[in-house]
PDB file of C-alpha atoms in Angstrom:
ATOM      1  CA  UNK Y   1      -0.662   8.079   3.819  1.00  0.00           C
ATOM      2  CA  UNK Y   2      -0.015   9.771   7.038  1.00  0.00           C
ATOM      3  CA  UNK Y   3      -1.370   9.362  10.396  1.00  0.00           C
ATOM      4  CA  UNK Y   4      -2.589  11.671  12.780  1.00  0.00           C
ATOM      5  CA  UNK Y   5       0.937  11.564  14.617  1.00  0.00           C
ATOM      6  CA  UNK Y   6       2.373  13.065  11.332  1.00  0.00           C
ATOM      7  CA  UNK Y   7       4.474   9.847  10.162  1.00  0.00           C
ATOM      8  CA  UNK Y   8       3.526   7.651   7.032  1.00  0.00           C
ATOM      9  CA  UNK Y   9       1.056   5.080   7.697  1.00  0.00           C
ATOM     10  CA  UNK Y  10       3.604   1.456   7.456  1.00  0.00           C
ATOM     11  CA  UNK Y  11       1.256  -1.540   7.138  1.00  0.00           C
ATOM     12  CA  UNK Y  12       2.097  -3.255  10.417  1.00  0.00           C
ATOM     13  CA  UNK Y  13       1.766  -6.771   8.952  1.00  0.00           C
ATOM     14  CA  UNK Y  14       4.039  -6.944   5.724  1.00  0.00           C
ATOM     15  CA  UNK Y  15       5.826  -3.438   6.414  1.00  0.00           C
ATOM     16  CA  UNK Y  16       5.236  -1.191   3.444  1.00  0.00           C
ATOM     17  CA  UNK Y  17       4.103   2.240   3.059  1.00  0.00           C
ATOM     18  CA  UNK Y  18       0.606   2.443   2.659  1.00  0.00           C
ATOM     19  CA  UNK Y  19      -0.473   4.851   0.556  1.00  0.00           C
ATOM     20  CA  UNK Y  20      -4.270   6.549   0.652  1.00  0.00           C
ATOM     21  CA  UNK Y  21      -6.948   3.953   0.290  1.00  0.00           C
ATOM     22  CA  UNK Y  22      -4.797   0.818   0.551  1.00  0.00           C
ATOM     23  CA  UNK Y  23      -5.391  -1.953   2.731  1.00  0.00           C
ATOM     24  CA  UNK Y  24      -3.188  -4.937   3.663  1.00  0.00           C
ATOM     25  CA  UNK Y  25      -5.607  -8.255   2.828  1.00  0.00           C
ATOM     26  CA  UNK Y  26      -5.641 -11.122   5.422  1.00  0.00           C
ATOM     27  CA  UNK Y  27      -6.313 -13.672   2.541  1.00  0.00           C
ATOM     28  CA  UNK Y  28      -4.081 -12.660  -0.128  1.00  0.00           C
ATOM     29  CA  UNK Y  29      -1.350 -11.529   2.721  1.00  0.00           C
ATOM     30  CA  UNK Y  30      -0.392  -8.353   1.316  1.00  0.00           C
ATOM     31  CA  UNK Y  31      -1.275  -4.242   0.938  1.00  0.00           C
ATOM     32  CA  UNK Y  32      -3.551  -3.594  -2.452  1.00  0.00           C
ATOM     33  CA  UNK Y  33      -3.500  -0.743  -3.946  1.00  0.00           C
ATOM     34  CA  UNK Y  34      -7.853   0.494  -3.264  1.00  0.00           C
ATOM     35  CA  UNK Y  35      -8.624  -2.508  -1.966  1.00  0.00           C
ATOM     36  CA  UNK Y  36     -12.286  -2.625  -2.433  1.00  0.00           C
ATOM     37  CA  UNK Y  37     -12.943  -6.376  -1.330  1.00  0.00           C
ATOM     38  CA  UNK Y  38     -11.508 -10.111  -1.850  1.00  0.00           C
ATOM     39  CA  UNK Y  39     -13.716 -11.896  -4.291  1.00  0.00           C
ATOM     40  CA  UNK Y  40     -14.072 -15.682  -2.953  1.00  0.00           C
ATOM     41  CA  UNK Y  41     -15.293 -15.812  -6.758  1.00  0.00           C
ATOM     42  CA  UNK Y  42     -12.505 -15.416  -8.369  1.00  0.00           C
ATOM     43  CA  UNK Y  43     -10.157 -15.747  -5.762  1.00  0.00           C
ATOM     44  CA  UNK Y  44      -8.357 -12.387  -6.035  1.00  0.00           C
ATOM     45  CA  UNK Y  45      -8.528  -9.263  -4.914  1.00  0.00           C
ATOM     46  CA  UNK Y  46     -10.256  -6.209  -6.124  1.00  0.00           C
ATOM     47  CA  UNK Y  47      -8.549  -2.969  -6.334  1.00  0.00           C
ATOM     48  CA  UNK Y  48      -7.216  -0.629  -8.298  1.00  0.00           C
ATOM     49  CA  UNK Y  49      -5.724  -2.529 -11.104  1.00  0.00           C
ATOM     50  CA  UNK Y  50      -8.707  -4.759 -12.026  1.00  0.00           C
ATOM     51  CA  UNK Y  51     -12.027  -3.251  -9.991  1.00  0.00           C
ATOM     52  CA  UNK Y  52     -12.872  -2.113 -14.021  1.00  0.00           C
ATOM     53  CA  UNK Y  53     -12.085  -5.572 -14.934  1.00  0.00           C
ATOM     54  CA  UNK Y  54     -14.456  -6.893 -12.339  1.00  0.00           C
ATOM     55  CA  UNK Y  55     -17.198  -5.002 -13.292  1.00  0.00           C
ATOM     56  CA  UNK Y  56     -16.981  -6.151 -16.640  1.00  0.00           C
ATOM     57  CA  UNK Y  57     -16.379  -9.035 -15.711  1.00  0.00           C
ATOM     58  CA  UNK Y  58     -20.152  -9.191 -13.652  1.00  0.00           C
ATOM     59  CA  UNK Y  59     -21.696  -6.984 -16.245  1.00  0.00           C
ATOM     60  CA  UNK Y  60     -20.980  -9.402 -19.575  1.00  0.00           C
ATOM     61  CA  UNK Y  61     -21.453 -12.246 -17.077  1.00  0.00           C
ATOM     62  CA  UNK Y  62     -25.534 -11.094 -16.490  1.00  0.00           C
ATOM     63  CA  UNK Y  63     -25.881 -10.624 -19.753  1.00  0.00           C
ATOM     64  CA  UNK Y  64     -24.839 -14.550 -20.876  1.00  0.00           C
ATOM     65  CA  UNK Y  65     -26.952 -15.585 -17.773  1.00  0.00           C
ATOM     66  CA  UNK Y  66     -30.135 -13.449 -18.897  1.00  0.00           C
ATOM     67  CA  UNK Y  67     -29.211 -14.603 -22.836  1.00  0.00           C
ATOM     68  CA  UNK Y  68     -29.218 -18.561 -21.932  1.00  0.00           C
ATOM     69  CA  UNK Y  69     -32.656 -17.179 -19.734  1.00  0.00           C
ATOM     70  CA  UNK Y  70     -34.296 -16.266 -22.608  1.00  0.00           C
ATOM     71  CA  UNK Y  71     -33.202 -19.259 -25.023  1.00  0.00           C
ATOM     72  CA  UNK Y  72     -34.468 -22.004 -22.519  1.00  0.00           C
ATOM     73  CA  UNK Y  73     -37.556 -20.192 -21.760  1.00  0.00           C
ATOM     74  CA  UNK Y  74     -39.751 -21.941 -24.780  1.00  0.00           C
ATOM     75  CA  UNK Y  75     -38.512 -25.693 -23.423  1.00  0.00           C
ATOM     76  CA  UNK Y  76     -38.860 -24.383 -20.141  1.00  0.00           C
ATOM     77  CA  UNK Y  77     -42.619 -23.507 -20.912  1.00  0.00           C
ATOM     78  CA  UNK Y  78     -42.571 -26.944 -22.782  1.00  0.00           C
ATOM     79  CA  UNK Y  79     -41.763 -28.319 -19.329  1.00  0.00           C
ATOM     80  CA  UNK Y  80     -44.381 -27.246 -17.318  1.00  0.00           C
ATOM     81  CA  UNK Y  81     -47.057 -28.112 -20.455  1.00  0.00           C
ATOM     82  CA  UNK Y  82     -46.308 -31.686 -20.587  1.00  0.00           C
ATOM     83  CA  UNK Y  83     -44.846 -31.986 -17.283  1.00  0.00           C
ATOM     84  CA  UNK Y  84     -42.990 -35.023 -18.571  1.00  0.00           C
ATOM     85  CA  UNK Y  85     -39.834 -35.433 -15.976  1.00  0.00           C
ATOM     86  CA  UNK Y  86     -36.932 -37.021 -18.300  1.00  0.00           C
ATOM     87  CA  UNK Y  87     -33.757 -36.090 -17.432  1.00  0.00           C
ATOM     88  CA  UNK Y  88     -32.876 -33.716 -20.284  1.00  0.00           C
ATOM     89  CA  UNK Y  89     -35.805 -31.737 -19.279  1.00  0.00           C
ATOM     90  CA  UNK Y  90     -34.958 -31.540 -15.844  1.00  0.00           C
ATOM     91  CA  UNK Y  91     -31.648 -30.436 -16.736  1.00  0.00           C
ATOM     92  CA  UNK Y  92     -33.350 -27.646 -19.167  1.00  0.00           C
ATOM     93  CA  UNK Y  93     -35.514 -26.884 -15.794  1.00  0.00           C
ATOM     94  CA  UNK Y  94     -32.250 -26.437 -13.914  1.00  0.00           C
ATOM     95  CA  UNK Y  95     -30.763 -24.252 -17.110  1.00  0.00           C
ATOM     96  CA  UNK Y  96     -33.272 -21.918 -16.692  1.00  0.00           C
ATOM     97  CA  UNK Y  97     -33.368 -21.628 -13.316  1.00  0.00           C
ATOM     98  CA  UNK Y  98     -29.771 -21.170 -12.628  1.00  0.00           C
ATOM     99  CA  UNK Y  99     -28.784 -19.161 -15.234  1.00  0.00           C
ATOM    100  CA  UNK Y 100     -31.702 -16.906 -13.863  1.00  0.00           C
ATOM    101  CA  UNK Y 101     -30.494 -16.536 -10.422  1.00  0.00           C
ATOM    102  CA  UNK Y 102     -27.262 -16.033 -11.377  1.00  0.00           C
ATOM    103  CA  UNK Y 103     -27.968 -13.226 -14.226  1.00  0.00           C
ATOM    104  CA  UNK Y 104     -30.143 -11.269 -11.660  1.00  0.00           C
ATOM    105  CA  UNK Y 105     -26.977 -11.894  -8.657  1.00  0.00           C
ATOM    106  CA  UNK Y 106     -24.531 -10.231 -11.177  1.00  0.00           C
ATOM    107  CA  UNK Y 107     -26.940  -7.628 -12.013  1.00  0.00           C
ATOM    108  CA  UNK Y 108     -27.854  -6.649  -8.565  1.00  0.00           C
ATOM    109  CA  UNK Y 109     -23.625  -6.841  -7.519  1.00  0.00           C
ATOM    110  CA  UNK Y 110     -22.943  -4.696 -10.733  1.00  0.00           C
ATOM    111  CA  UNK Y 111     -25.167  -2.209 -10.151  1.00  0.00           C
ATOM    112  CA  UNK Y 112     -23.930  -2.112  -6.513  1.00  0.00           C
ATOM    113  CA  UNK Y 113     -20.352  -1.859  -8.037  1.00  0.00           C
ATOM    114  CA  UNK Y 114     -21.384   1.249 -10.489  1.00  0.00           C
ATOM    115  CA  UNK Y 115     -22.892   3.085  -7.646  1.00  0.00           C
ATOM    116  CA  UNK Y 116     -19.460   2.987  -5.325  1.00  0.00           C
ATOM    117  CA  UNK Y 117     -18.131   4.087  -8.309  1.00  0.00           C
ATOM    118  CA  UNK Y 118     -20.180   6.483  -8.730  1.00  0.00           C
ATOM    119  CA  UNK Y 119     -19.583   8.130  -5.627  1.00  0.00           C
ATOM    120  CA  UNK Y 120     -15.778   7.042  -5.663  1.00  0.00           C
ATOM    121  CA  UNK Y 121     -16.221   5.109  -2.894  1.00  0.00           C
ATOM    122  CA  UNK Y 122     -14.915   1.446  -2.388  1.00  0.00           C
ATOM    123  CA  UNK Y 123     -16.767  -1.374  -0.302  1.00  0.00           C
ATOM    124  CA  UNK Y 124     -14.498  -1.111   2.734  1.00  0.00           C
ATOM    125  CA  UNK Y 125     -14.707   2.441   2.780  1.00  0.00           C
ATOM    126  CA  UNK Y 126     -18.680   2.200   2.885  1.00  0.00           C
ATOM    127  CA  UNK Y 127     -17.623   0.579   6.181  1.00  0.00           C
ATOM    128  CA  UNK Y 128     -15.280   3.037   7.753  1.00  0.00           C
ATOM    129  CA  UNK Y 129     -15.003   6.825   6.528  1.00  0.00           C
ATOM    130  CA  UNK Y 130     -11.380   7.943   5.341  1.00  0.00           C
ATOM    131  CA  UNK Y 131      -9.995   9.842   8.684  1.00  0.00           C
ATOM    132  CA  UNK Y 132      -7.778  13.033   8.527  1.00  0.00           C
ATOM    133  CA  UNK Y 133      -5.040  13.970  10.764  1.00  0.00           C
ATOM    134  CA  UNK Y 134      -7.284  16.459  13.455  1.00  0.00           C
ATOM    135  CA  UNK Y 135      -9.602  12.789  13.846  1.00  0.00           C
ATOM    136  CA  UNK Y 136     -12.561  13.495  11.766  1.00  0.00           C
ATOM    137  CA  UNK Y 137     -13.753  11.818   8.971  1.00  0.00           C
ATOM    138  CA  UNK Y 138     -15.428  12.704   5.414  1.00  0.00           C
ATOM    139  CA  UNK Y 139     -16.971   9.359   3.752  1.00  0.00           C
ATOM    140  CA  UNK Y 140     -17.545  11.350   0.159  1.00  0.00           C
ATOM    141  CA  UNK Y 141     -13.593  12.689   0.617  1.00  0.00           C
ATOM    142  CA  UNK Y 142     -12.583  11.373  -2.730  1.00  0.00           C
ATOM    143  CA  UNK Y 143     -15.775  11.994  -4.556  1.00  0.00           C
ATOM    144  CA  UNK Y 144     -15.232  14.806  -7.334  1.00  0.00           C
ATOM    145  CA  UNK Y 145     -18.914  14.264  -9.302  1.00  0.00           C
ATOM    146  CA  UNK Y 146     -20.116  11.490 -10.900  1.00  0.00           C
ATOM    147  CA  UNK Y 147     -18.745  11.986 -14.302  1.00  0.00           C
ATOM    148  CA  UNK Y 148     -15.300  12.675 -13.279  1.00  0.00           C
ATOM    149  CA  UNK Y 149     -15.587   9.306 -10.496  1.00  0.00           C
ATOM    150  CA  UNK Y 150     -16.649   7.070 -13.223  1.00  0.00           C
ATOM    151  CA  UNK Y 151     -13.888   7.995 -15.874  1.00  0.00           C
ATOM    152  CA  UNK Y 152     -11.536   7.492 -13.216  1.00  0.00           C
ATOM    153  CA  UNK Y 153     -12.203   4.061 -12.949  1.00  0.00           C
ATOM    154  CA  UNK Y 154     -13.788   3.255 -16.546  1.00  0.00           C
ATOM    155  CA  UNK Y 155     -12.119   5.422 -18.446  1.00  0.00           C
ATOM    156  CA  UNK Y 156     -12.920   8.670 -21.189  1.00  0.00           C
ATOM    157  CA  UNK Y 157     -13.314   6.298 -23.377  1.00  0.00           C
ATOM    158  CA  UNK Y 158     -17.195   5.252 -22.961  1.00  0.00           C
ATOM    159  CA  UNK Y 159     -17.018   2.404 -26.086  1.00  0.00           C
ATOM    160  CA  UNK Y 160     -13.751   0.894 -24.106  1.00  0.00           C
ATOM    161  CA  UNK Y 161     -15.183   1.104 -21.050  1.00  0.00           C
ATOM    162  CA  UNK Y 162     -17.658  -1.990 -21.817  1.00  0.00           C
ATOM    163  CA  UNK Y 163     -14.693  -4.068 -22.526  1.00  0.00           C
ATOM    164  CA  UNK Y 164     -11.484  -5.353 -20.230  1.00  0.00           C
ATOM    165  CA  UNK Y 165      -8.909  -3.180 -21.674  1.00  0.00           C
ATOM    166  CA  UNK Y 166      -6.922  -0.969 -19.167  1.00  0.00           C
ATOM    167  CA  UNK Y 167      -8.439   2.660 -19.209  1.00  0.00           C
ATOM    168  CA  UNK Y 168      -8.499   3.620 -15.715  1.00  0.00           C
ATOM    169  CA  UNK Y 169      -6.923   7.287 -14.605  1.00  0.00           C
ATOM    170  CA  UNK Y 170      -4.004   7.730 -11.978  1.00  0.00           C
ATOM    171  CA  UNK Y 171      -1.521   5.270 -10.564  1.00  0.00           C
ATOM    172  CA  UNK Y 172      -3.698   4.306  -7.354  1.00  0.00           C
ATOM    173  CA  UNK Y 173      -1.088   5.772  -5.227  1.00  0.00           C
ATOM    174  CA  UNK Y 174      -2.228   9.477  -5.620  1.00  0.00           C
ATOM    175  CA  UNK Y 175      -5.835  10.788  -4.912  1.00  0.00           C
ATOM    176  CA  UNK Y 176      -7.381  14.305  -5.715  1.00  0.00           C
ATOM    177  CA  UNK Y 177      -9.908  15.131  -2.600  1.00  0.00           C
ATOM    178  CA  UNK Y 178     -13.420  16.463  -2.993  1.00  0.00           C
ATOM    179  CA  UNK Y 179     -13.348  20.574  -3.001  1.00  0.00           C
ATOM    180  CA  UNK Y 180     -13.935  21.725   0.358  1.00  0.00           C
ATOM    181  CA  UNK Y 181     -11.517  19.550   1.856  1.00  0.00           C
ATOM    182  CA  UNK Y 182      -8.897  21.333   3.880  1.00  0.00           C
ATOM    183  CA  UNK Y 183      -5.333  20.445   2.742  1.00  0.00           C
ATOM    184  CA  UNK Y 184      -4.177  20.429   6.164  1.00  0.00           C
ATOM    185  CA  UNK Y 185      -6.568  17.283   7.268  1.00  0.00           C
ATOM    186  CA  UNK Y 186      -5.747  15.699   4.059  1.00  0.00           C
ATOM    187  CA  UNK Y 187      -4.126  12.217   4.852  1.00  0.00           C
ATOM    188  CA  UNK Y 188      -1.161  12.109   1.832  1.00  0.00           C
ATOM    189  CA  UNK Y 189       1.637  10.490   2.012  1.00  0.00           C
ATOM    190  CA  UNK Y 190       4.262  13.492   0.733  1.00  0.00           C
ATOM    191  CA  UNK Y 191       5.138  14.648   4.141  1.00  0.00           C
ATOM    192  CA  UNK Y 192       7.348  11.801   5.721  1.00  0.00           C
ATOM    193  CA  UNK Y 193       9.203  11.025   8.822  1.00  0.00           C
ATOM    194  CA  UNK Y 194      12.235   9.141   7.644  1.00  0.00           C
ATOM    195  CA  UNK Y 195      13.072   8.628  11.169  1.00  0.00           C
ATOM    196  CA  UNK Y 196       9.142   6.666  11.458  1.00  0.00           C
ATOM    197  CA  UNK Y 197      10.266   4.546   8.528  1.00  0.00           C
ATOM    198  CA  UNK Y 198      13.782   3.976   9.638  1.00  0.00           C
ATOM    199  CA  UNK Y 199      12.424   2.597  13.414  1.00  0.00           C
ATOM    200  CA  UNK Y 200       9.466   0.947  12.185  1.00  0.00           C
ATOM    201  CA  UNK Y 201      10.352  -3.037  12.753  1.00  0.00           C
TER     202      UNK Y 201
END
């Protein structure tokens, strides 16, 4: 990634090259490739190598929730008939209940998640526009359609792309930009100052 002085963009905390769309992360101490956020969840990062995985991950995860919904909805209605509070109903009470909130939290994050993808965007970039060299900034600069933004992350492969096997496109270092963008704003990381990387501490 350059930066609008010319020279590749060195993360100033753990001194790597940082390549389009990477971000150093103050929890995990260290650059991901697409960072889109750090998941307190699961205690990782999401980027590049597992944002698929995550959605999955949320999307199989609302489904359980919404399936243990629907299987502790009769004692749940039993509950409220009798309104006899043992502790096994209680706990079917707070089944029900949880499983519930939780299905419809994953749902509503999931669908979140498709839609970034959908627009190849990632959370941080919803944030803060990519910038270009001349100072301006394009927040759709990686978007190339819908179709071609979702296989890049799920895959062409749409039977695979319900389950966590590896199908996503590119290597996370290199980004095609949306037509229309100029290639001299474009903020790649081919044109180097080895003299920037060489003084860089």
């Amino acid at each position: 990634m350059v930066g609008r002085d010319g020279n590749i963009n060195v993360c100033s905390i753990c001194g790597i090259i940082k390549p389009d769309r990477a971000h150093h992360c103050s929890t995990c101490n260290k650059c991901v490739l697409q960072l889109d956020h750090h998941c307190p969840w699961t205690n990782n990062c999401v980027g590049f190598h597992n944002h698929k995985y995550f959605i999955v991950f949320l999307g199989w995860g609302a489904v359980y929730c919404f399936y243990i919904t629907v299987t502790s909805t009769p004692f749940f209605i039993e509950f409220w008939s009798f309104g006899d509070l043992t502790v096994d109903r209680f706990q079917v009470l707070f089944l029900f209940i949880v499983s519930l909130m939780f299905g419809i939290c994953q749902l509503v994050l999931g669908g979140y998640h498709c839609y970034l993808v959908g627009r190849n965007q990632t959370t941080l970039e919803t944030f803060g526009a990519p910038k270009f060299r001349d100072g301006t900034s394009d927040p759709r600069a990686f978007d190339l359609g819908t179709k071609t933004n979702l296989q890049q992350v799920f895959g062409r492969n749409c039977f695979l792309a319900l389950f966590p096997v590896m199908t996503t496109l590119g290597d996370g270092i290199h980004w095609t930009y949306r037509t229309g963008t100029d290639d001299s704003r474009m903020l790649d990381h081919g044109r180097t100052s080895l003299i920037a990387l060489n003084s860089t501490p």
